Short mmCIF file of C-alpha atoms and ligand atoms in Angstrom, two decimals:
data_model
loop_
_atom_site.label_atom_id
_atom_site.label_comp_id
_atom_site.label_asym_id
_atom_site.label_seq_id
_atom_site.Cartn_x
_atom_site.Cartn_y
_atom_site.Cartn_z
CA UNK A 1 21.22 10.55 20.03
CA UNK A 2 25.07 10.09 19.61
CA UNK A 3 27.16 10.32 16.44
CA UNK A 4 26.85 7.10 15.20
CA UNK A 5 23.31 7.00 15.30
CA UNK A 6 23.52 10.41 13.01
CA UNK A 7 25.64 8.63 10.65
CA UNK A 8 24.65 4.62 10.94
CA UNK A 9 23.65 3.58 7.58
CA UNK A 10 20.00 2.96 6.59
CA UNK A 11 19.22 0.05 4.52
CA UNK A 12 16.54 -0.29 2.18
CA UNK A 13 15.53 -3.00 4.07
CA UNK A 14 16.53 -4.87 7.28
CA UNK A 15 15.43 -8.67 8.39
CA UNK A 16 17.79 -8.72 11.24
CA UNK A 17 16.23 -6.26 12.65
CA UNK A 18 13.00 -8.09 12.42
CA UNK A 19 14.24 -11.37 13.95
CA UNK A 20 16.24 -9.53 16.49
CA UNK A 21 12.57 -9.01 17.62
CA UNK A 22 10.79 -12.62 17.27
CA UNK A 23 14.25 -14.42 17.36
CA UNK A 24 12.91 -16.70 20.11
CA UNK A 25 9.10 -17.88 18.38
CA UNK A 26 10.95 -18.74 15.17
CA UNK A 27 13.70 -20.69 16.83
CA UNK A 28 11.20 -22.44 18.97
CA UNK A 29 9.24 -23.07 15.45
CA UNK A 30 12.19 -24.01 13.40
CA UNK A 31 13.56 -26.73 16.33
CA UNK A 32 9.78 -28.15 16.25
CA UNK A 33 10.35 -29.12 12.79
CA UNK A 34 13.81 -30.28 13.24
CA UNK A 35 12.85 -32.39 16.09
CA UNK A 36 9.78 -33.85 13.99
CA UNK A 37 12.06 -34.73 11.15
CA UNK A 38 8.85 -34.12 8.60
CA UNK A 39 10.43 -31.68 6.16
CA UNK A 40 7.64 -31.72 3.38
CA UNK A 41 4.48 -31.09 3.30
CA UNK A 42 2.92 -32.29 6.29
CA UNK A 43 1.06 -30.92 9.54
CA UNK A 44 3.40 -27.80 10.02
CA UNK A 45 2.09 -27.08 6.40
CA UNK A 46 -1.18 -27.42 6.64
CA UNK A 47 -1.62 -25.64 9.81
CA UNK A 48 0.04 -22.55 8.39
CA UNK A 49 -2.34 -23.12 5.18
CA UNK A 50 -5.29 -22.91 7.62
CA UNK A 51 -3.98 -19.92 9.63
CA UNK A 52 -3.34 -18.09 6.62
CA UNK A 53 -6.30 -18.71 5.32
CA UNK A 54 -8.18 -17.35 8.54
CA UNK A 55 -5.79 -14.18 8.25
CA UNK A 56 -6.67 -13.22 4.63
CA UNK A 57 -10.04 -13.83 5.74
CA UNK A 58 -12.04 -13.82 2.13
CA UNK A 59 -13.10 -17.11 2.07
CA UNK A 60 -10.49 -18.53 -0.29
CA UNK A 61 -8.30 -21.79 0.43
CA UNK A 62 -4.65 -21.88 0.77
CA UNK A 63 -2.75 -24.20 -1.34
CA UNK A 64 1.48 -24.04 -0.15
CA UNK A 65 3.69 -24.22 -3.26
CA UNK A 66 7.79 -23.24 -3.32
CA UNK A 67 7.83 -19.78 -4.78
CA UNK A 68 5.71 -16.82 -5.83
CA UNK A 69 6.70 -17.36 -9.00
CA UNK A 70 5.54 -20.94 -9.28
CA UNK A 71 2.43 -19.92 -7.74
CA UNK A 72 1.67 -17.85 -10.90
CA UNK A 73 3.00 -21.00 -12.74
CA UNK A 74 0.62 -23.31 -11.27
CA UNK A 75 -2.17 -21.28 -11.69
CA UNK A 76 -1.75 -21.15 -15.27
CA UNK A 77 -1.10 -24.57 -15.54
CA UNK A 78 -4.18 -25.14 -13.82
CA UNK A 79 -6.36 -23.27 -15.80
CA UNK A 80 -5.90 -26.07 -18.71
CA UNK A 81 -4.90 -23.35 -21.88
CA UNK A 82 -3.75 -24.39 -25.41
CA UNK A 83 -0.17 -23.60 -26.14
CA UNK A 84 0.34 -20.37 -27.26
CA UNK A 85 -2.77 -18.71 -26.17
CA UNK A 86 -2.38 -15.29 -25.09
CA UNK A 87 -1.78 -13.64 -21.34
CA UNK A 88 -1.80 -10.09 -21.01
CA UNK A 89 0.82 -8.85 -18.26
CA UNK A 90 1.67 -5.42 -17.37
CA UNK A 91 5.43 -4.45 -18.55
CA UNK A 92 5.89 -3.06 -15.55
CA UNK A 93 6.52 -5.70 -12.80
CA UNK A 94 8.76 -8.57 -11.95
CA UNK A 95 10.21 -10.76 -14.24
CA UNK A 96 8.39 -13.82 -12.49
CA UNK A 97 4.86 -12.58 -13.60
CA UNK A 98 5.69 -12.80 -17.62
CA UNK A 99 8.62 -15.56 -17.42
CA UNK A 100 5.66 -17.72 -15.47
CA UNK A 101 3.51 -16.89 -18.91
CA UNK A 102 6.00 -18.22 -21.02
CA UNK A 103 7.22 -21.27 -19.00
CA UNK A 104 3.86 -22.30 -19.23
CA UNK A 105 4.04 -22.43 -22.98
CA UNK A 106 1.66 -19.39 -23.62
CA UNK A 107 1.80 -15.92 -24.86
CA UNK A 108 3.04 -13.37 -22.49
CA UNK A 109 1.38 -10.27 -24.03
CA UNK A 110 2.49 -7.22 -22.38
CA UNK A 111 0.09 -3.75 -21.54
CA UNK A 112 0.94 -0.62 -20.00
CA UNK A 113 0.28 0.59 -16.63
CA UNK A 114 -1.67 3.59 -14.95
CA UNK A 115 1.08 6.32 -14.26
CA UNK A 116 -0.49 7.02 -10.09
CA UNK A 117 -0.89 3.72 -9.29
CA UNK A 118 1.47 1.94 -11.39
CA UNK A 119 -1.26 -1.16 -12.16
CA UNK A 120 -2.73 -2.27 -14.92
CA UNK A 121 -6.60 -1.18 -15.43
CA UNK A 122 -9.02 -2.08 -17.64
CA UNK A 123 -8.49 0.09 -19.92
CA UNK A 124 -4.53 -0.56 -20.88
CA UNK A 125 -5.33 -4.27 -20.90
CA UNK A 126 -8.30 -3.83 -23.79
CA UNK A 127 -5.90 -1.79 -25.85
CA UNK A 128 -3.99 -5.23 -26.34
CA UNK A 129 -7.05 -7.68 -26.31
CA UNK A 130 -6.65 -9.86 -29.13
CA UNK A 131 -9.35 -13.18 -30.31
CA UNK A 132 -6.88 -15.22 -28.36
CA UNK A 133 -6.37 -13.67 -25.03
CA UNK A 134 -7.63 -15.96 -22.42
CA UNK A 135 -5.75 -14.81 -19.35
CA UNK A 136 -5.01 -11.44 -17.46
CA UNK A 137 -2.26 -11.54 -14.70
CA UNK A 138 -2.58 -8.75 -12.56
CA UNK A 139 -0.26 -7.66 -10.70
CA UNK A 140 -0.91 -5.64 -7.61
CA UNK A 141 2.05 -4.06 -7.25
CA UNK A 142 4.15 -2.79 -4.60
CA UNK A 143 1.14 -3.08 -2.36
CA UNK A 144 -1.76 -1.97 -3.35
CA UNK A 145 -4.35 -4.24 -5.36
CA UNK A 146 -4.99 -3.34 -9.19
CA UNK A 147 -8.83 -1.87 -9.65
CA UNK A 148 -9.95 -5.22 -9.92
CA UNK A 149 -14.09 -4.66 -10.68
CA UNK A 150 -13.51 -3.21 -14.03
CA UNK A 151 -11.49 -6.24 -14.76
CA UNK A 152 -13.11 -8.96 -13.83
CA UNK A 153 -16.05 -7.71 -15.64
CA UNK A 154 -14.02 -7.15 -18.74
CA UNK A 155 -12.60 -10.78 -17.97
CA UNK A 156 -15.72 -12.33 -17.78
CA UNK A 157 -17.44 -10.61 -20.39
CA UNK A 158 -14.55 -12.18 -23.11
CA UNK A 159 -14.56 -15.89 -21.23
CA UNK A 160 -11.25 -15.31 -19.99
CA UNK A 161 -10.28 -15.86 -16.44
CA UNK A 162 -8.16 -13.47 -14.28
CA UNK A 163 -4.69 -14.44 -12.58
CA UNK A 164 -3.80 -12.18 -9.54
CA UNK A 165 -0.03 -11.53 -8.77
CA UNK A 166 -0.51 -10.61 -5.06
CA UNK A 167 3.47 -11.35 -4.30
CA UNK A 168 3.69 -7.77 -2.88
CA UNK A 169 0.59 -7.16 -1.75
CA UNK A 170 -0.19 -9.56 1.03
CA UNK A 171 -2.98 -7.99 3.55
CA UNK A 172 -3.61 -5.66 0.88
CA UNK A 173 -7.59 -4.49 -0.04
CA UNK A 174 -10.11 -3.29 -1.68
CA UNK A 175 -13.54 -2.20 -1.32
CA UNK A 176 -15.97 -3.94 -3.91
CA UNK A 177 -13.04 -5.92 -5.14
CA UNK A 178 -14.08 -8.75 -7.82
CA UNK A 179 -11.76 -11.77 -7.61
CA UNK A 180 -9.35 -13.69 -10.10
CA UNK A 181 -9.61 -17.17 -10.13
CA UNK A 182 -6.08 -17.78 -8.31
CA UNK A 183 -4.10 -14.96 -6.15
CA UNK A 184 -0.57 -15.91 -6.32
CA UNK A 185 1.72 -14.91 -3.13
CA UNK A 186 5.32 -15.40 -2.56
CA UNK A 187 7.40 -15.46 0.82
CA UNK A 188 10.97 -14.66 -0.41
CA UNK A 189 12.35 -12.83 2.86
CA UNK A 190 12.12 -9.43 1.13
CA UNK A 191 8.34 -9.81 1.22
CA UNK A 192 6.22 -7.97 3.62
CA UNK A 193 5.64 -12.38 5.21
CA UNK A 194 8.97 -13.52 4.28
CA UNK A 195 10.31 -16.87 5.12
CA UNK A 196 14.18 -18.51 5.82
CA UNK A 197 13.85 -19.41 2.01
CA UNK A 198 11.72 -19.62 -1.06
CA UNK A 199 8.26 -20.41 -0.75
CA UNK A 200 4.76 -19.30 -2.17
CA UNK A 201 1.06 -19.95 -1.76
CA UNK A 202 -1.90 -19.81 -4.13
CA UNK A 203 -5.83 -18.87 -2.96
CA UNK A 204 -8.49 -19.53 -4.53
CA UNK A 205 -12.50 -19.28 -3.66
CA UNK A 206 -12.99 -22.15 -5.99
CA UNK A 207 -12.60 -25.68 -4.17
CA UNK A 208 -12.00 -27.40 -7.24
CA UNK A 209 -9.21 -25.32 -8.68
CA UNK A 210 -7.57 -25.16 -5.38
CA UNK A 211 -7.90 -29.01 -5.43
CA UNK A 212 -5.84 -28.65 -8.51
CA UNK A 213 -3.36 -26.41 -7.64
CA UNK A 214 -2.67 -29.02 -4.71
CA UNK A 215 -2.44 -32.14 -7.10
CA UNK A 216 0.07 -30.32 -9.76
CA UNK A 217 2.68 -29.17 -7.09
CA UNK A 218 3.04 -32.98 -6.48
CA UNK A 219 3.70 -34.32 -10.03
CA UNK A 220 0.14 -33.76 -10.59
CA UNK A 221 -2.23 -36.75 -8.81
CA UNK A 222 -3.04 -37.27 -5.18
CA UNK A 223 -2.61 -40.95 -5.31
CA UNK A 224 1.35 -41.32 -4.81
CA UNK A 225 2.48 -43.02 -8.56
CA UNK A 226 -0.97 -42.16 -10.06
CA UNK A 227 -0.47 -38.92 -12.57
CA UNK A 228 -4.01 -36.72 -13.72
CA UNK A 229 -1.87 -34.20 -15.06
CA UNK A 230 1.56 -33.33 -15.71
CA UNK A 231 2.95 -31.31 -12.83
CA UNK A 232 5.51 -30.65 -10.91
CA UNK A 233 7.24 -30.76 -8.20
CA UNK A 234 6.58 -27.37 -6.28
CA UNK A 235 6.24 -27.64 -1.97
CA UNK A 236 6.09 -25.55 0.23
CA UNK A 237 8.94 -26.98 3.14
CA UNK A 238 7.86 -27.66 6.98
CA UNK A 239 10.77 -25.23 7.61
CA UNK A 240 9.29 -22.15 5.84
CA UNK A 241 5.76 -22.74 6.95
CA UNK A 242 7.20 -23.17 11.20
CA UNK A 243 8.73 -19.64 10.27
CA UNK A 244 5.99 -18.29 8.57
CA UNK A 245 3.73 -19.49 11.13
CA UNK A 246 5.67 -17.77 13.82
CA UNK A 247 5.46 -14.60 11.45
CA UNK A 248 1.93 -13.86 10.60
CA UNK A 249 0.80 -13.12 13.89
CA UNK A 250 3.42 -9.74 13.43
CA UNK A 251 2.23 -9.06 10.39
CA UNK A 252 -0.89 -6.87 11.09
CA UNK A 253 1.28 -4.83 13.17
CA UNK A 254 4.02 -4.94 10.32
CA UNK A 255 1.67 -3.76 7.70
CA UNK A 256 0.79 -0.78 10.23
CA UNK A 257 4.17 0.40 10.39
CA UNK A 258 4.57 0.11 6.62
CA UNK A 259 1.68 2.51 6.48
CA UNK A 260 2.64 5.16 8.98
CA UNK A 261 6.15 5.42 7.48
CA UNK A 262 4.67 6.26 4.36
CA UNK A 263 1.94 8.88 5.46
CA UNK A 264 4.93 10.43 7.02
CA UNK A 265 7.04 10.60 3.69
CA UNK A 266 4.05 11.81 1.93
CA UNK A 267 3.64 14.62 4.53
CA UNK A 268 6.94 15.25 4.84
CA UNK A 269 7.69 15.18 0.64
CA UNK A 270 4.33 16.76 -0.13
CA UNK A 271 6.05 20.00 -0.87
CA UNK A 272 9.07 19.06 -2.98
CA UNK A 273 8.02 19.37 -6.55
CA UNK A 274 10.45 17.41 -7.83
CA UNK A 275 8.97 13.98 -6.01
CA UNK A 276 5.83 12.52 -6.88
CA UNK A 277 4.57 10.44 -3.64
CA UNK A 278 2.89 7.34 -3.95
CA UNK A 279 -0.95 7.63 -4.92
CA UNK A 280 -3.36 4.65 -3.17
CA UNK A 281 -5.96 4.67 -4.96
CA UNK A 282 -9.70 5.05 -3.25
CA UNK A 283 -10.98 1.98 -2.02
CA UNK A 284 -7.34 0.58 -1.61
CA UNK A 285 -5.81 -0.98 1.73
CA UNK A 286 -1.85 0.01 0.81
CA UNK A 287 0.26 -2.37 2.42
CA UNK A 288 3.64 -0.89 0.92
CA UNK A 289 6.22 -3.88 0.26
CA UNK A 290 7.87 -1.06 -1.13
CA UNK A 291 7.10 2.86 -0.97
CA UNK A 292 8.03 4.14 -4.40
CA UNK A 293 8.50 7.93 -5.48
CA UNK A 294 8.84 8.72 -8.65
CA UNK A 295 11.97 11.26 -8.85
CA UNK A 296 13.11 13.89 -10.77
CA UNK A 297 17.36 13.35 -11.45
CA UNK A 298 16.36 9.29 -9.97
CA UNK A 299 20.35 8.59 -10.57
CA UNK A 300 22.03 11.75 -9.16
CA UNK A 301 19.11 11.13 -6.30
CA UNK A 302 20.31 7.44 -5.80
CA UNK A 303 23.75 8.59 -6.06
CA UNK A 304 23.29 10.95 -3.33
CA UNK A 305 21.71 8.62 -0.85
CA UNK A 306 23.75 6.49 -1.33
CA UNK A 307 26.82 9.02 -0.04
CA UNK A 308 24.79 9.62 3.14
CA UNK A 309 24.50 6.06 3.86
CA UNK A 310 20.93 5.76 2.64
CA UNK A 311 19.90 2.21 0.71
CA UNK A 312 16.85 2.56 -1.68
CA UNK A 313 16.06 0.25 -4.74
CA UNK A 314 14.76 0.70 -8.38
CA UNK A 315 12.41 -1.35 -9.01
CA UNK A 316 12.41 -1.72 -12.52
CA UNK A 317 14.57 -0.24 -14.36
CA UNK A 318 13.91 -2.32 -17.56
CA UNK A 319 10.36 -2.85 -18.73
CA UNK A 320 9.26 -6.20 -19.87
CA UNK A 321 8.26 -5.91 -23.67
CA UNK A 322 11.84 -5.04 -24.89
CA UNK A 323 13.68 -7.93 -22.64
CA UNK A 324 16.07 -9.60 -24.45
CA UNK A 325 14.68 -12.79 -23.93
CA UNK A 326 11.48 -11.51 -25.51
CA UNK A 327 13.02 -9.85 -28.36
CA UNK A 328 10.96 -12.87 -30.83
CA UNK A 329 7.59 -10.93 -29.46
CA UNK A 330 8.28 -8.00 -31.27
CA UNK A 331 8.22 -5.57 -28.31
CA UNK A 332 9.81 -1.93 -29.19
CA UNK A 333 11.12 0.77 -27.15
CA UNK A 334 8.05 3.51 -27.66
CA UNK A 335 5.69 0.89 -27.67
CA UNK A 336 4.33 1.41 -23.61
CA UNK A 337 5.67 4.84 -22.64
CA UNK A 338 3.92 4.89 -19.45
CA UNK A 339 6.12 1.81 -18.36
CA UNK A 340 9.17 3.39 -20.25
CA UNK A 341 8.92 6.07 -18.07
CA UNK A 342 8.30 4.71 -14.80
CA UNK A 343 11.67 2.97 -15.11
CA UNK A 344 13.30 6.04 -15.41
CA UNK A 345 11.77 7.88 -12.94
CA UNK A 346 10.87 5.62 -9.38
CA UNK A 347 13.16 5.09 -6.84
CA UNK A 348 11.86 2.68 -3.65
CA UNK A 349 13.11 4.01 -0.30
CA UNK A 350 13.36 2.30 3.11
CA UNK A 351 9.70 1.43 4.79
CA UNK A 352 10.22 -1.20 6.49
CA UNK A 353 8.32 -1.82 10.07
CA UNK A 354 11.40 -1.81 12.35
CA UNK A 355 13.03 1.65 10.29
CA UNK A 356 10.91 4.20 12.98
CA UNK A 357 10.54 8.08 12.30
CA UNK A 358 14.14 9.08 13.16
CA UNK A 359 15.55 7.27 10.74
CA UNK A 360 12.76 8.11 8.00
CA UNK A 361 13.18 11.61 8.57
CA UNK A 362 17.17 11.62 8.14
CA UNK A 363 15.94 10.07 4.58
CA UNK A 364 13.80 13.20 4.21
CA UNK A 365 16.54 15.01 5.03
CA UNK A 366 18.70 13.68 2.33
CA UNK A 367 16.54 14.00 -0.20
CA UNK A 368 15.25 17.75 0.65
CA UNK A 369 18.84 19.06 1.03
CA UNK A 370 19.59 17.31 -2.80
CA UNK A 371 16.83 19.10 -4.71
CA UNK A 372 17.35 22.18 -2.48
C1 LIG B 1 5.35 -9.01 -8.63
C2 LIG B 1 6.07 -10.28 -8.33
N1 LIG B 1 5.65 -11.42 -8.92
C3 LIG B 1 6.24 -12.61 -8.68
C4 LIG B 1 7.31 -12.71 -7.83
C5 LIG B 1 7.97 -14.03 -7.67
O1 LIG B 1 8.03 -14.48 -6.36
P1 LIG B 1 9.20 -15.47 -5.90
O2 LIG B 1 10.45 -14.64 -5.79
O3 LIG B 1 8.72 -15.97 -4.58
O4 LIG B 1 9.32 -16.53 -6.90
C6 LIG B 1 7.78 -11.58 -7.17
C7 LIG B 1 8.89 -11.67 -6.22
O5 LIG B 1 9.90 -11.07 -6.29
C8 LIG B 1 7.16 -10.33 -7.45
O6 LIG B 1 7.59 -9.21 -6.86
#
């Protein structure tokens, strides 16, 4: 190994390095398309509908849309709510999960998380349950599905229906999993299937909701000029679904890689007190979009691996309920201390497929020789 390999920076994450590796199956998708001149919608769109579909393999249908976040926005839309009814999202997640809420002209309502898992459970979201909840987005965050059983039943028991956020978690599992109505994925290029773009999907086991997710991201009819409902106008491009296409057959292996990095951080971190390692919980396939630690010092940590070269990511350092923009909901620092916390505390370090032990164990390194 020579010196610059010793001292090359590490990212947090690297997609040239990925399409140094399929360069030639994405260009030979991407011309396809070019040389078709069908840019929307189309064949190239449904066949990666159908293929994903046949990947995720649990019986749901694909419906392409343009982001993860309108894929959450859709699915509210499509479950027909009065304005202002009440959705209970975790304060601990992505913008896109309550903003979707509230563009949708309902309630985001915001819960605390579990502190090992960093989901939602049952349990946080009945502590908020009001007479007009009707929704539950949950998100299964940085890979790993939230304990979805306990949910759905507590869903269904109060006639609400269940949203899930899967835009980090595609691939992920879980044994005796119940289902939302809609699972909402996203393919921005930092996702574990990224595309040259935006882009998003929504699943659903329910042919008639899917059917409606596919008539509101085209203004809301399937008879061009003919409006059912007011939708909008939210497609997934031939050009990210030729990429994608070309992807998903990697992304098995992908997902594989994302897990042996992180059994090697948690064997190699195991013994520093001052990191907490990621906890899967039982049951759970972990398909790590990110591998999180929580961190004691997070900053001086960053700080530090940062000097050495080292990229890594805090994902997020400011809960939801005391966002500016939702100051009118009354949220208060105090108010979800489990969240509060978490955004003090994680730091996301580099797990990407194409990283490989060398480099993950130079990140050990950096981190061992800082709390040392
Ligand atoms: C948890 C979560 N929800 C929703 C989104 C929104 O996805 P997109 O960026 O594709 O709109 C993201 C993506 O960053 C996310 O991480």
């Amino acid at each position: 190994m020579g010196a610059d390999a010793v001292t090359a920076h590490i990212p947090l994450l690297d997609l040239g390095e990925q399409y140094d590796t399929i360069r030639d199956e994405v260009d030979t998708a991407i011309r396809r398309v070019v040389d078709s001149q069908r840019f929307i919608l189309g064949a190239e769109v449904e066949a990666f509908e159908q293929a994903l579909a046949a990947y995720l393999d649990d019986g749901r249908e694909v419906v392409g849309c343009a982001s993860g976040t309108d894929a959450i926005l859709l699915s509210l839309k499509a479950l027909d709510l009065e304005p202002g009814d009440e959705v209970i999202v975790p304060a601990f997640t992505f913008f896109a999960t309550a903003g979707a809420v509230w563009n949708a002209g309902l309630k985001p309502v915001f819960c605390d998380v579990d502190p090992a898992h960093f989901n939602l459970t049952a349990r946080t979201v009945e502590a908020v349950w009001t007479e007009r909840t009707r929704a539950v987005v949950a998100v299964h965050l940085f890979g790993q599905m939230a304990v979805m059983d306990e949910l759905v039943a507590l869903a269904e028991a109060e006639g609400a229906s269940v949203i899930e956020d899967a835009a980090q978690s595609i691939g992920a599992t879980q044994e005796a999993a119940g289902r939302g109505i809609a699972t909402a994925l996203s393919f921005f290029p930092s996702k574990n299937l990224g595309g040259f773009g935006d882009g998003g999907a929504v699943t659903s086991a329910d042919p008639e909701f899917a059917d409606r997710i596919r008539k509101l991201r085209v203004h809301g009819g399937h008879k061009m000029y003919h409006h059912e409902m007011v939708g909008t106008n939210s497609r997934l491009d031939a050009l990210q679904a030729a990429v994608l296409g070309a992807k998903l057959p990697h992304l098995t292996d992908w997902s594989g890689l994302r897990q042996l990095h992180a059994s090697i951080y948690n064997e190699e971190l195991e013994d520093v007190p001052e990191v907490i390692t990621p906890f899967a919980h039982p049951g759970n396939v972990h398909v790590y979009n990110q591998y999180t630690i929580r961190a004691r010092r997070r900053d001086e940590l960053r700080e530090h691996l940062s000097e050495q070269g080292i990229g890594s990511g805090v994902y997020y350092p400011v809960p939801l309920h005391v966002q500016e923009c939702f100051a009118a909901l009354g949220g208060r620092p105090g108010q979800l201390p489990v969240s509060e916390g978490l955004c003090a505390e994680v730091l996301s370090l580099p797990v990407y497929p194409e990283l490989g032990a060398e480099r993950l164990l130079r990140v050990v390194s950096a981190i061992r020789r800082f709390y040392a």
